[in-house]
Amino acid sequence: MKIYVENDYASMSRRAADIIAAEIKNNPNCVLGFATGSTPTGTYARLGELCKSGEISFKNVTTVNLDEYKGLSPDHPQSYRCFMNKNLFDLTDILPENTHLPNGLAEDSDAECKRYDKLIKDLGNTDLQLLGIGHNGHIGFNEPNDRFIPGTNVIDLTESTIQANSRFFESAQGVPTQAFTMGIGCIMSAKSILMIAEGKGKAQALYDALCGPVAPSCPASILQLHPNVTVIGDKEAFSLIIEKEPKLCI
Ligand code: GLP
């Protein structure tokens, strides 16, 4: 596992974008797994700039997103489809038909989960999967659980995740209570994984993920078993690790 402790959000975002840009330059036909939330917006803005300046092109890139709220249409302003269009896709030359998210409006959830798993498999799995991390250690929307769920599934969001994500909605009541999420097996099938984390609020989750036991009570801890993981965070996010396991950060 490669670890980068950055001074601030801007340098974290720049390093993450540079790694993704290098992947695109090495393999212009790559399949990228993307995440939503506040953490990746700086990375996406930088990728947009690199695309605008002609340094990279998304013309042959395919993307699959981790998750989507169940019940939100793609044009709902808080849908993850809308988020991705606004924060990344509209800033690049990517072909809309090459961008994929679960369909939040799918009536048959089981069929939708199967469709999404098949899509990822047919694409040959992701070359690079970008991840944020929830305060409770969730990745995608895989909440703490008593087992790791391999495939795409519909998850009941925990109260803490609903509260955390309510900042994007008018109130916590407006946050959907369920979401489609890529499963832990799909995430682990990525050839490489890049996790980013910002702020003191993520320090405990990051510590549990990287230094705690591999357990479904902290879904991100599974990353300890992946052969090609890079974690980039600011000093605050790494503060507990720096305090308790400083050797990990060398
Ligand atoms: C959401 C997303 C995750 C994301 C997490 C943290 O629940 N489903 O993919 O990593 O929030 O978000 P933020 O970066 O806003 O802290």
Coordinates of N, CA and C and ligand atoms in Angstrom, one line a residue:
M1 N 0.8 -1.2 0.0 CA 0.0 0.0 0.0 C 0.9 1.3 0.0
K2 N 0.6 2.2 -0.9 CA 1.3 3.4 -0.9 C 0.5 4.5 -0.2
I3 N 1.2 5.3 0.6 CA 0.5 6.3 1.4 C 1.2 7.6 1.2
Y4 N 0.3 8.6 0.9 CA 0.8 10.0 0.8 C 0.1 10.9 1.8
V5 N 0.9 11.5 2.7 CA 0.3 12.5 3.6 C 0.6 13.9 3.0
E6 N -0.5 14.5 2.6 CA -0.3 15.8 2.0 C -0.6 17.0 3.0
N7 N -0.1 18.1 2.7 CA -0.3 19.3 3.6 C -1.7 19.7 3.6
D8 N -2.4 19.7 2.5 CA -3.7 20.3 2.5 C -4.6 19.6 1.4
Y9 N -5.8 20.0 1.3 CA -6.8 19.5 0.3 C -6.3 19.7 -1.1
A10 N -5.7 20.9 -1.4 CA -5.3 21.2 -2.8 C -4.2 20.2 -3.2
S11 N -3.2 19.9 -2.3 CA -2.2 19.0 -2.8 C -2.7 17.6 -2.9
M12 N -3.6 17.2 -2.0 CA -4.2 15.9 -2.1 C -4.9 15.7 -3.4
S13 N -5.7 16.8 -3.8 CA -6.5 16.7 -5.0 C -5.5 16.6 -6.2
R14 N -4.5 17.4 -6.2 CA -3.5 17.5 -7.3 C -2.9 16.1 -7.5
R15 N -2.4 15.5 -6.4 CA -1.7 14.2 -6.5 C -2.7 13.1 -7.0
A16 N -3.9 13.2 -6.5 CA -4.9 12.2 -7.0 C -5.2 12.3 -8.5
A17 N -5.4 13.6 -8.9 CA -5.7 13.9 -10.3 C -4.5 13.4 -11.2
D18 N -3.3 13.7 -10.7 CA -2.1 13.3 -11.5 C -2.0 11.8 -11.7
I19 N -2.4 11.0 -10.6 CA -2.4 9.6 -10.7 C -3.4 9.1 -11.8
I20 N -4.6 9.7 -11.7 CA -5.7 9.3 -12.7 C -5.3 9.8 -14.1
A21 N -4.7 10.9 -14.2 CA -4.2 11.4 -15.5 C -3.2 10.5 -16.1
A22 N -2.3 10.0 -15.2 CA -1.2 9.1 -15.7 C -1.8 7.8 -16.2
E23 N -2.9 7.3 -15.5 CA -3.6 6.1 -15.9 C -4.2 6.3 -17.3
I24 N -4.8 7.5 -17.5 CA -5.4 7.8 -18.8 C -4.3 7.9 -19.9
K25 N -3.2 8.5 -19.6 CA -2.1 8.6 -20.6 C -1.6 7.3 -21.0
N26 N -1.4 6.4 -20.0 CA -0.8 5.0 -20.2 C -1.8 4.2 -21.0
N27 N -3.1 4.4 -20.7 CA -4.1 3.5 -21.3 C -5.3 4.4 -21.6
P28 N -5.3 5.0 -22.8 CA -6.4 5.9 -23.2 C -7.8 5.2 -23.2
N29 N -7.8 3.9 -23.3 CA -9.1 3.2 -23.3 C -9.5 2.6 -21.9
C30 N -8.9 3.2 -20.9 CA -9.1 2.6 -19.5 C -10.5 2.8 -19.0
V31 N -10.8 1.9 -18.0 CA -12.1 1.9 -17.3 C -11.9 2.5 -16.0
L32 N -12.5 3.6 -15.7 CA -12.2 4.3 -14.4 C -13.5 4.2 -13.5
G33 N -13.3 3.8 -12.2 CA -14.4 3.8 -11.3 C -14.4 5.1 -10.5
F34 N -15.5 5.8 -10.4 CA -15.5 7.1 -9.8 C -16.4 7.1 -8.6
A35 N -16.2 8.1 -7.7 CA -16.9 8.2 -6.4 C -17.5 9.6 -6.4
T36 N -18.5 9.8 -5.5 CA -19.1 11.1 -5.3 C -18.7 11.6 -3.9
G37 N -19.3 12.7 -3.5 CA -19.0 13.2 -2.1 C -18.2 14.5 -2.3
S38 N -17.9 15.2 -1.2 CA -17.1 16.4 -1.2 C -15.7 16.1 -1.5
T39 N -15.1 15.0 -1.1 CA -13.7 14.8 -1.2 C -13.2 14.8 -2.6
P40 N -13.8 14.2 -3.6 CA -13.2 14.1 -4.9 C -13.4 15.4 -5.8
T41 N -14.2 16.4 -5.3 CA -14.5 17.5 -6.2 C -13.2 18.2 -6.7
G42 N -12.2 18.4 -5.8 CA -11.0 19.0 -6.2 C -10.2 18.2 -7.2
T43 N -10.3 16.9 -7.1 CA -9.6 16.0 -8.0 C -10.3 16.2 -9.4
Y44 N -11.6 16.2 -9.4 CA -12.3 16.3 -10.6 C -12.1 17.6 -11.3
A45 N -12.0 18.7 -10.5 CA -11.8 20.0 -11.1 C -10.4 20.0 -11.8
R46 N -9.5 19.4 -11.1 CA -8.1 19.4 -11.7 C -8.1 18.5 -13.0
L47 N -8.8 17.4 -13.0 CA -8.9 16.6 -14.2 C -9.6 17.4 -15.3
G48 N -10.6 18.2 -15.0 CA -11.2 19.1 -16.0 C -10.2 20.0 -16.6
E49 N -9.4 20.6 -15.7 CA -8.3 21.5 -16.2 C -7.4 20.8 -17.1
L50 N -6.9 19.6 -16.7 CA -6.0 18.9 -17.6 C -6.6 18.5 -18.9
C51 N -7.9 18.3 -18.9 CA -8.5 18.0 -20.2 C -8.7 19.2 -21.0
K52 N -9.0 20.3 -20.4 CA -9.2 21.6 -21.1 C -7.8 22.0 -21.8
S53 N -6.7 21.8 -21.0 CA -5.4 22.2 -21.6 C -4.9 21.2 -22.6
G54 N -5.6 20.1 -22.8 CA -5.2 19.2 -23.9 C -4.2 18.1 -23.4
E55 N -3.9 18.2 -22.1 CA -2.9 17.2 -21.5 C -3.5 15.8 -21.5
I56 N -4.8 15.6 -21.3 CA -5.4 14.3 -21.3 C -6.7 14.4 -22.1
S57 N -7.2 13.3 -22.5 CA -8.5 13.2 -23.2 C -9.3 12.0 -22.6
F58 N -10.6 12.3 -22.4 CA -11.5 11.2 -21.9 C -12.2 10.6 -23.1
K59 N -11.8 10.9 -24.3 CA -12.6 10.5 -25.5 C -12.8 8.9 -25.5
N60 N -11.8 8.2 -25.1 CA -11.9 6.7 -25.1 C -12.0 6.1 -23.8
V61 N -12.2 6.9 -22.8 CA -12.4 6.4 -21.4 C -13.8 6.0 -21.1
T62 N -13.9 4.9 -20.3 CA -15.3 4.5 -19.9 C -15.3 4.7 -18.3
T63 N -16.4 5.1 -17.8 CA -16.5 5.2 -16.3 C -17.7 4.5 -15.7
V64 N -17.4 3.9 -14.6 CA -18.5 3.3 -13.8 C -18.5 3.9 -12.4
N65 N -19.6 4.4 -12.0 CA -19.7 5.0 -10.6 C -20.0 4.0 -9.6
L66 N -19.6 4.3 -8.4 CA -19.9 3.4 -7.2 C -21.3 3.2 -6.9
D67 N -22.1 4.3 -7.0 CA -23.4 4.2 -6.3 C -24.4 5.2 -6.9
E68 N -25.6 5.1 -6.5 CA -26.7 6.0 -6.8 C -27.8 5.8 -5.8
Y69 N -28.4 7.0 -5.4 CA -29.6 6.9 -4.5 C -30.7 6.2 -5.2
K70 N -31.4 5.3 -4.4 CA -32.6 4.6 -5.0 C -33.7 5.6 -4.9
G71 N -34.4 5.7 -6.0 CA -35.6 6.6 -6.1 C -35.3 8.0 -6.7
L72 N -34.1 8.3 -6.9 CA -33.8 9.6 -7.5 C -33.6 9.4 -9.0
S73 N -34.2 10.3 -9.8 CA -34.1 10.2 -11.3 C -32.7 10.9 -11.6
P74 N -32.2 10.5 -12.8 CA -30.8 11.1 -13.2 C -30.8 12.6 -13.2
D75 N -32.0 13.2 -13.4 CA -31.9 14.7 -13.5 C -32.3 15.4 -12.2
H76 N -32.5 14.6 -11.1 CA -32.7 15.2 -9.8 C -31.4 15.8 -9.4
P77 N -31.4 17.1 -8.9 CA -30.1 17.8 -8.6 C -29.2 17.1 -7.6
Q78 N -29.8 16.3 -6.7 CA -28.9 15.6 -5.8 C -28.6 14.1 -6.2
S79 N -29.0 13.8 -7.4 CA -28.6 12.4 -7.9 C -27.1 12.4 -8.1
Y80 N -26.5 11.2 -8.0 CA -25.1 11.1 -8.3 C -24.8 11.3 -9.8
R81 N -25.8 11.0 -10.6 CA -25.6 11.3 -12.1 C -25.4 12.8 -12.3
C82 N -26.3 13.5 -11.6 CA -26.2 15.0 -11.8 C -24.9 15.5 -11.2
F83 N -24.5 15.0 -10.1 CA -23.2 15.3 -9.4 C -22.0 15.1 -10.4
M84 N -22.0 13.9 -11.0 CA -20.9 13.6 -11.9 C -20.9 14.4 -13.2
N85 N -22.1 14.7 -13.7 CA -22.2 15.6 -14.9 C -21.6 16.9 -14.6
K86 N -22.0 17.5 -13.5 CA -21.6 18.8 -13.1 C -20.1 18.9 -12.7
N87 N -19.7 18.0 -11.9 CA -18.3 18.1 -11.3 C -17.2 17.5 -12.2
L88 N -17.6 16.6 -13.2 CA -16.5 16.0 -14.0 C -16.9 15.9 -15.5
F89 N -18.0 15.2 -15.8 CA -18.2 14.8 -17.2 C -18.4 16.0 -18.0
D90 N -19.1 17.1 -17.6 CA -19.3 18.3 -18.4 C -18.0 19.1 -18.6
L91 N -17.0 18.7 -17.8 CA -15.7 19.5 -17.9 C -14.7 18.8 -18.8
T92 N -15.2 17.6 -19.4 CA -14.3 16.8 -20.2 C -14.9 16.5 -21.5
D93 N -14.2 15.8 -22.4 CA -14.7 15.4 -23.7 C -15.2 13.9 -23.6
I94 N -15.6 13.4 -22.5 CA -16.0 12.1 -22.4 C -17.3 11.9 -23.1
L95 N -17.6 10.7 -23.7 CA -18.8 10.5 -24.4 C -19.9 10.0 -23.4
P96 N -21.0 10.7 -23.4 CA -22.0 10.4 -22.3 C -22.3 8.9 -22.3
E97 N -22.4 8.3 -23.4 CA -22.7 6.8 -23.4 C -21.7 6.0 -22.8
N98 N -20.5 6.5 -22.5 CA -19.4 5.7 -21.9 C -19.4 6.0 -20.4
T99 N -20.4 6.7 -19.8 CA -20.5 6.9 -18.4 C -21.6 6.2 -17.8
H100 N -21.3 5.4 -16.7 CA -22.3 4.5 -16.2 C -22.5 4.7 -14.7
L101 N -23.8 4.7 -14.3 CA -24.1 4.7 -12.9 C -25.3 3.7 -12.7
P102 N -25.5 3.2 -11.5 CA -26.8 2.4 -11.3 C -28.0 3.3 -11.6
N103 N -29.0 2.7 -12.1 CA -30.3 3.4 -12.4 C -31.1 3.5 -11.1
G104 N -31.1 4.7 -10.5 CA -31.9 4.9 -9.2 C -33.3 4.6 -9.3
L105 N -33.9 4.7 -10.6 CA -35.3 4.5 -10.8 C -35.7 3.1 -11.2
A106 N -34.7 2.2 -11.2 CA -35.0 0.8 -11.6 C -36.1 0.2 -10.8
E107 N -37.1 -0.3 -11.4 CA -38.2 -0.9 -10.6 C -37.9 -2.2 -10.0
D108 N -37.1 -3.0 -10.8 CA -36.7 -4.3 -10.4 C -35.2 -4.2 -9.9
S109 N -35.1 -4.1 -8.5 CA -33.8 -3.8 -8.0 C -32.8 -5.0 -8.2
D110 N -33.3 -6.2 -8.1 CA -32.4 -7.4 -8.3 C -31.9 -7.4 -9.7
A111 N -32.8 -7.1 -10.7 CA -32.3 -7.1 -12.1 C -31.3 -5.9 -12.3
E112 N -31.5 -4.8 -11.7 CA -30.6 -3.7 -11.8 C -29.2 -4.0 -11.2
C113 N -29.2 -4.7 -10.1 CA -27.9 -5.1 -9.5 C -27.2 -6.0 -10.4
K114 N -27.9 -7.0 -11.0 CA -27.3 -8.0 -11.9 C -26.8 -7.3 -13.1
R115 N -27.6 -6.3 -13.7 CA -27.2 -5.6 -14.9 C -25.9 -4.9 -14.6
Y116 N -25.8 -4.2 -13.4 CA -24.6 -3.4 -13.1 C -23.3 -4.3 -13.0
D117 N -23.5 -5.4 -12.3 CA -22.4 -6.4 -12.1 C -21.9 -6.9 -13.5
K118 N -22.9 -7.2 -14.3 CA -22.5 -7.8 -15.7 C -21.8 -6.7 -16.5
L119 N -22.3 -5.5 -16.4 CA -21.7 -4.3 -17.1 C -20.2 -4.2 -16.7
I120 N -19.9 -4.2 -15.4 CA -18.5 -4.1 -14.9 C -17.7 -5.3 -15.4
K121 N -18.3 -6.5 -15.3 CA -17.5 -7.7 -15.7 C -17.2 -7.6 -17.2
D122 N -18.3 -7.2 -18.0 CA -18.1 -7.2 -19.5 C -17.0 -6.1 -19.9
L123 N -16.9 -5.1 -19.0 CA -15.9 -4.1 -19.3 C -14.5 -4.5 -18.9
G124 N -14.4 -5.7 -18.3 CA -13.1 -6.3 -17.9 C -12.7 -5.7 -16.5
N125 N -13.6 -5.2 -15.7 CA -13.4 -4.6 -14.4 C -12.6 -3.3 -14.6
T126 N -12.6 -2.5 -13.5 CA -12.1 -1.2 -13.6 C -10.5 -1.3 -13.5
D127 N -9.9 -0.4 -14.2 CA -8.4 -0.3 -14.2 C -8.0 0.5 -12.9
L128 N -8.8 1.5 -12.6 CA -8.5 2.3 -11.4 C -9.8 2.7 -10.8
Q129 N -9.9 2.4 -9.5 CA -11.2 2.8 -8.8 C -10.8 3.8 -7.7
L130 N -11.5 5.0 -7.9 CA -11.3 6.1 -6.9 C -12.3 5.9 -5.8
L131 N -11.9 6.1 -4.5 CA -12.8 5.9 -3.4 C -12.6 7.1 -2.4
G132 N -13.7 7.5 -1.8 CA -13.7 8.3 -0.6 C -13.9 7.4 0.5
I133 N -14.1 7.9 1.7 CA -14.4 7.0 2.9 C -15.4 7.7 3.7
G134 N -16.4 7.0 4.2 CA -17.4 7.6 5.1 C -16.9 7.7 6.5
H135 N -17.6 8.4 7.3 CA -17.1 8.6 8.7 C -17.2 7.3 9.5
N136 N -18.0 6.3 9.0 CA -18.1 5.0 9.7 C -17.3 4.0 8.9
G137 N -16.4 4.4 8.0 CA -15.6 3.5 7.2 C -16.3 2.9 6.0
H138 N -17.4 3.5 5.6 CA -18.1 2.9 4.4 C -17.3 3.3 3.1
I139 N -17.4 2.4 2.1 CA -16.9 2.7 0.8 C -18.0 2.5 -0.2
G140 N -18.1 3.4 -1.2 CA -19.3 3.4 -2.0 C -20.4 3.7 -1.0
F141 N -21.5 2.8 -1.0 CA -22.4 2.9 0.1 C -22.5 1.6 0.9
N142 N -21.4 0.9 0.9 CA -21.3 -0.3 1.7 C -21.1 0.0 3.1
E143 N -22.2 0.0 3.9 CA -22.2 0.4 5.3 C -21.6 -0.7 6.1
P144 N -21.2 -0.4 7.4 CA -20.7 -1.4 8.3 C -21.8 -2.5 8.4
N145 N -21.3 -3.8 8.4 CA -22.2 -4.9 8.3 C -21.6 -6.1 9.1
D146 N -22.3 -7.2 9.0 CA -21.7 -8.4 9.6 C -21.0 -9.3 8.6
R147 N -21.1 -8.9 7.3 CA -20.4 -9.6 6.3 C -20.1 -8.6 5.1
F148 N -19.1 -9.0 4.3 CA -18.8 -8.2 3.1 C -19.7 -8.7 2.0
I149 N -20.4 -7.8 1.4 CA -21.3 -8.2 0.3 C -20.6 -8.1 -1.1
P150 N -20.5 -9.2 -1.8 CA -19.7 -9.1 -3.0 C -20.2 -8.3 -4.2
G151 N -21.5 -8.4 -4.5 CA -22.0 -7.8 -5.7 C -22.7 -6.5 -5.5
T152 N -23.2 -5.9 -6.6 CA -24.0 -4.7 -6.5 C -25.3 -5.0 -5.6
N153 N -25.6 -4.1 -4.7 CA -26.8 -4.4 -3.9 C -27.5 -3.1 -3.5
V154 N -28.7 -3.3 -2.9 CA -29.4 -2.2 -2.4 C -29.2 -2.1 -0.9
I155 N -28.7 -1.0 -0.4 CA -28.3 -0.9 1.0 C -29.3 0.1 1.7
D156 N -29.6 -0.2 2.9 CA -30.3 0.7 3.8 C -29.2 1.6 4.4
L157 N -29.4 2.9 4.1 CA -28.4 3.9 4.6 C -28.5 4.0 6.2
T158 N -27.4 4.1 6.8 CA -27.4 4.3 8.3 C -27.8 5.7 8.6
E159 N -28.3 5.9 9.8 CA -28.7 7.2 10.2 C -27.5 8.2 10.1
S160 N -26.3 7.8 10.5 CA -25.2 8.7 10.4 C -24.8 9.1 9.0
T161 N -25.0 8.2 8.1 CA -24.7 8.5 6.6 C -25.8 9.5 6.1
I162 N -27.1 9.2 6.5 CA -28.1 10.1 6.1 C -27.9 11.5 6.7
Q163 N -27.5 11.6 7.9 CA -27.1 12.9 8.5 C -26.0 13.6 7.8
A164 N -24.9 12.8 7.5 CA -23.7 13.3 6.9 C -24.1 13.8 5.5
N165 N -24.9 13.1 4.8 CA -25.3 13.5 3.4 C -26.4 14.5 3.3
S166 N -27.0 14.8 4.5 CA -28.2 15.8 4.5 C -27.7 17.2 4.1
R167 N -26.4 17.5 4.2 CA -25.9 18.8 3.8 C -26.1 19.1 2.4
F168 N -26.3 18.1 1.6 CA -26.6 18.3 0.1 C -28.1 18.5 -0.2
F169 N -28.9 18.2 0.8 CA -30.4 18.2 0.6 C -30.9 19.4 1.5
E170 N -32.2 19.6 1.3 CA -32.8 20.7 2.1 C -32.9 20.3 3.6
S171 N -33.2 19.0 3.8 CA -33.2 18.5 5.2 C -32.9 17.0 5.1
A172 N -32.7 16.4 6.3 CA -32.4 15.0 6.4 C -33.5 14.2 5.9
Q173 N -34.8 14.8 6.0 CA -36.0 14.0 5.5 C -35.9 13.8 4.0
G174 N -35.2 14.7 3.3 CA -35.1 14.6 1.9 C -34.1 13.6 1.4
V175 N -33.3 13.1 2.3 CA -32.2 12.1 1.8 C -32.9 10.8 1.6
P176 N -32.7 10.2 0.5 CA -33.3 8.8 0.3 C -32.7 7.9 1.4
T177 N -33.5 6.9 1.7 CA -33.0 6.0 2.8 C -32.3 4.7 2.3
Q178 N -32.4 4.6 0.9 CA -31.7 3.4 0.3 C -30.9 3.9 -0.9
A179 N -29.9 3.0 -1.2 CA -29.1 3.3 -2.4 C -28.6 2.0 -3.1
F180 N -28.4 2.1 -4.3 CA -27.7 1.0 -5.0 C -26.2 1.3 -4.8
T181 N -25.4 0.2 -4.5 CA -24.0 0.4 -4.4 C -23.3 -0.8 -5.0
M182 N -22.2 -0.5 -5.7 CA -21.3 -1.5 -6.1 C -20.9 -2.3 -4.9
G183 N -20.8 -3.6 -5.0 CA -20.4 -4.4 -3.8 C -18.9 -4.4 -3.5
I184 N -18.5 -4.9 -2.4 CA -17.1 -5.0 -2.0 C -16.3 -5.8 -3.0
G185 N -16.9 -6.9 -3.5 CA -16.2 -7.7 -4.4 C -15.9 -7.0 -5.7
C186 N -16.9 -6.2 -6.2 CA -16.6 -5.4 -7.4 C -15.5 -4.4 -7.2
I187 N -15.5 -3.7 -6.0 CA -14.5 -2.7 -5.7 C -13.1 -3.4 -5.7
M188 N -13.1 -4.6 -5.0 CA -11.8 -5.3 -4.9 C -11.3 -5.9 -6.2
S189 N -12.2 -6.0 -7.2 CA -11.8 -6.5 -8.5 C -11.1 -5.5 -9.4
A190 N -11.1 -4.2 -8.9 CA -10.3 -3.2 -9.6 C -8.8 -3.5 -9.6
K191 N -8.2 -3.2 -10.8 CA -6.8 -3.5 -10.9 C -6.0 -2.6 -9.9
S192 N -6.4 -1.4 -9.7 CA -5.8 -0.5 -8.7 C -6.8 0.3 -8.0
I193 N -6.5 0.7 -6.8 CA -7.5 1.5 -6.0 C -6.8 2.7 -5.5
L194 N -7.5 3.8 -5.5 CA -7.0 5.1 -5.0 C -8.0 5.7 -4.0
M195 N -7.6 5.7 -2.8 CA -8.6 6.2 -1.8 C -8.1 7.6 -1.3
I196 N -9.0 8.6 -1.2 CA -8.6 9.9 -0.8 C -9.5 10.2 0.5
A197 N -8.9 11.0 1.4 CA -9.6 11.4 2.6 C -9.1 12.7 3.1
E198 N -10.1 13.5 3.5 CA -9.7 14.9 4.0 C -10.3 15.2 5.3
G199 N -9.6 15.8 6.2 CA -10.1 16.4 7.4 C -10.1 15.4 8.6
K200 N -10.1 16.1 9.8 CA -10.1 15.4 11.1 C -11.2 14.4 11.3
G201 N -12.4 14.7 10.7 CA -13.6 13.9 10.8 C -13.4 12.5 10.2
K202 N -12.3 12.3 9.3 CA -12.1 11.0 8.7 C -11.0 10.3 9.4
A203 N -10.3 10.9 10.5 CA -9.1 10.3 11.1 C -9.4 8.9 11.7
Q204 N -10.5 8.8 12.4 CA -10.8 7.5 13.0 C -11.1 6.4 12.0
A205 N -11.9 6.8 11.0 CA -12.2 5.8 9.9 C -11.0 5.4 9.1
L206 N -10.1 6.3 8.9 CA -8.9 6.0 8.2 C -8.0 5.1 9.0
Y207 N -7.9 5.4 10.3 CA -7.1 4.6 11.2 C -7.7 3.2 11.2
D208 N -9.0 3.0 11.4 CA -9.6 1.7 11.5 C -9.4 1.0 10.1
A209 N -9.5 1.7 9.0 CA -9.4 1.1 7.7 C -7.9 0.5 7.5
L210 N -7.0 1.3 7.9 CA -5.6 0.9 7.5 C -4.9 0.2 8.6
C211 N -5.3 0.4 9.9 CA -4.5 -0.2 11.0 C -5.3 -1.2 11.8
G212 N -6.6 -1.2 11.6 CA -7.5 -2.1 12.4 C -7.6 -3.5 11.7
P213 N -8.3 -4.4 12.4 CA -8.5 -5.7 11.8 C -9.4 -5.6 10.5
V214 N -9.2 -6.5 9.6 CA -10.0 -6.5 8.3 C -11.3 -7.1 8.8
A215 N -12.4 -6.3 8.8 CA -13.7 -6.7 9.3 C -14.8 -5.9 8.6
P216 N -15.9 -6.5 8.4 CA -17.0 -5.8 7.7 C -17.6 -4.7 8.6
S217 N -17.2 -4.6 9.8 CA -17.7 -3.5 10.7 C -17.0 -2.2 10.2
C218 N -15.9 -2.3 9.5 CA -15.2 -1.2 8.8 C -15.0 -1.6 7.4
P219 N -15.9 -1.4 6.5 CA -15.8 -1.9 5.1 C -14.5 -1.6 4.4
A220 N -14.0 -0.4 4.7 CA -12.7 0.1 4.0 C -11.5 -0.8 4.4
S221 N -11.6 -1.5 5.6 CA -10.5 -2.3 6.0 C -10.1 -3.4 5.0
I222 N -11.1 -3.8 4.2 CA -10.8 -4.8 3.2 C -9.7 -4.4 2.2
L223 N -9.5 -3.1 2.1 CA -8.4 -2.6 1.2 C -7.0 -3.1 1.6
Q224 N -6.9 -3.5 2.9 CA -5.6 -4.1 3.3 C -5.2 -5.3 2.5
L225 N -6.3 -6.0 2.0 CA -6.0 -7.2 1.3 C -5.8 -7.0 -0.2
H226 N -5.9 -5.8 -0.7 CA -5.8 -5.6 -2.2 C -4.3 -5.3 -2.5
P227 N -3.8 -5.9 -3.6 CA -2.4 -5.7 -3.9 C -1.9 -4.4 -4.4
N228 N -2.8 -3.5 -4.8 CA -2.4 -2.2 -5.4 C -3.3 -1.1 -5.0
V229 N -3.0 -0.6 -3.8 CA -3.8 0.5 -3.2 C -2.9 1.7 -2.9
T230 N -3.4 2.8 -3.3 CA -2.8 4.1 -2.9 C -3.7 4.9 -2.0
V231 N -3.3 5.4 -0.9 CA -4.1 6.3 -0.1 C -3.5 7.6 0.0
I232 N -4.3 8.7 -0.3 CA -3.8 10.0 -0.2 C -4.7 10.8 0.7
G233 N -4.1 11.5 1.7 CA -5.0 12.3 2.6 C -4.2 13.5 3.1
D234 N -5.0 14.4 3.7 CA -4.3 15.5 4.3 C -3.8 15.1 5.7
K235 N -3.1 16.0 6.4 CA -2.5 15.7 7.7 C -3.6 15.4 8.7
E236 N -4.7 16.1 8.6 CA -5.8 15.9 9.6 C -6.4 14.5 9.5
A237 N -6.6 14.1 8.2 CA -7.2 12.8 8.0 C -6.2 11.7 8.5
F238 N -4.9 11.9 8.4 CA -3.9 11.0 8.9 C -3.5 11.2 10.3
S239 N -4.1 12.1 11.0 CA -3.6 12.5 12.4 C -3.5 11.3 13.3
L240 N -4.5 10.5 13.4 CA -4.5 9.3 14.3 C -3.4 8.3 13.9
I241 N -3.3 8.1 12.6 CA -2.2 7.2 12.1 C -0.9 7.7 12.5
I242 N -0.7 9.0 12.2 CA 0.6 9.6 12.5 C 0.9 9.5 14.0
E243 N -0.1 9.6 14.8 CA 0.1 9.5 16.3 C 0.4 8.1 16.7
K244 N -0.4 7.1 16.2 CA -0.3 5.7 16.7 C 0.6 4.8 15.9
E245 N 0.6 5.0 14.6 CA 1.4 4.1 13.7 C 2.2 4.9 12.7
P246 N 3.1 5.8 13.2 CA 3.8 6.7 12.4 C 4.6 6.0 11.2
K247 N 5.1 4.7 11.5 CA 5.9 4.0 10.5 C 5.1 3.8 9.2
L248 N 3.8 3.7 9.3 CA 3.0 3.5 8.1 C 3.1 4.6 7.1
C249 N 3.4 5.8 7.6 CA 3.4 7.0 6.8 C 4.7 7.3 6.1
I250 N 5.7 6.4 6.4 CA 7.0 6.7 5.8 C 7.1 6.3 4.3
Ligands
GLP1 C1 -21.1 9.1 0.3 C2 -20.6 8.3 -0.9 C3 -19.2 7.8 -0.7 C4 -18.3 8.8 -0.2 C5 -18.8 9.2 1.2 C6 -17.9 10.3 1.8 O1 -21.8 8.3 1.2 N1 -21.5 7.3 -1.3 O2 -18.8 7.3 -2.0 O3 -17.0 8.3 -0.1 O4 -20.1 9.8 1.0 O5 -18.3 11.5 1.3 P1 -17.5 12.9 1.5 O6 -16.4 12.9 0.6 O7 -18.5 14.0 1.2 O8 -17.1 12.9 2.9

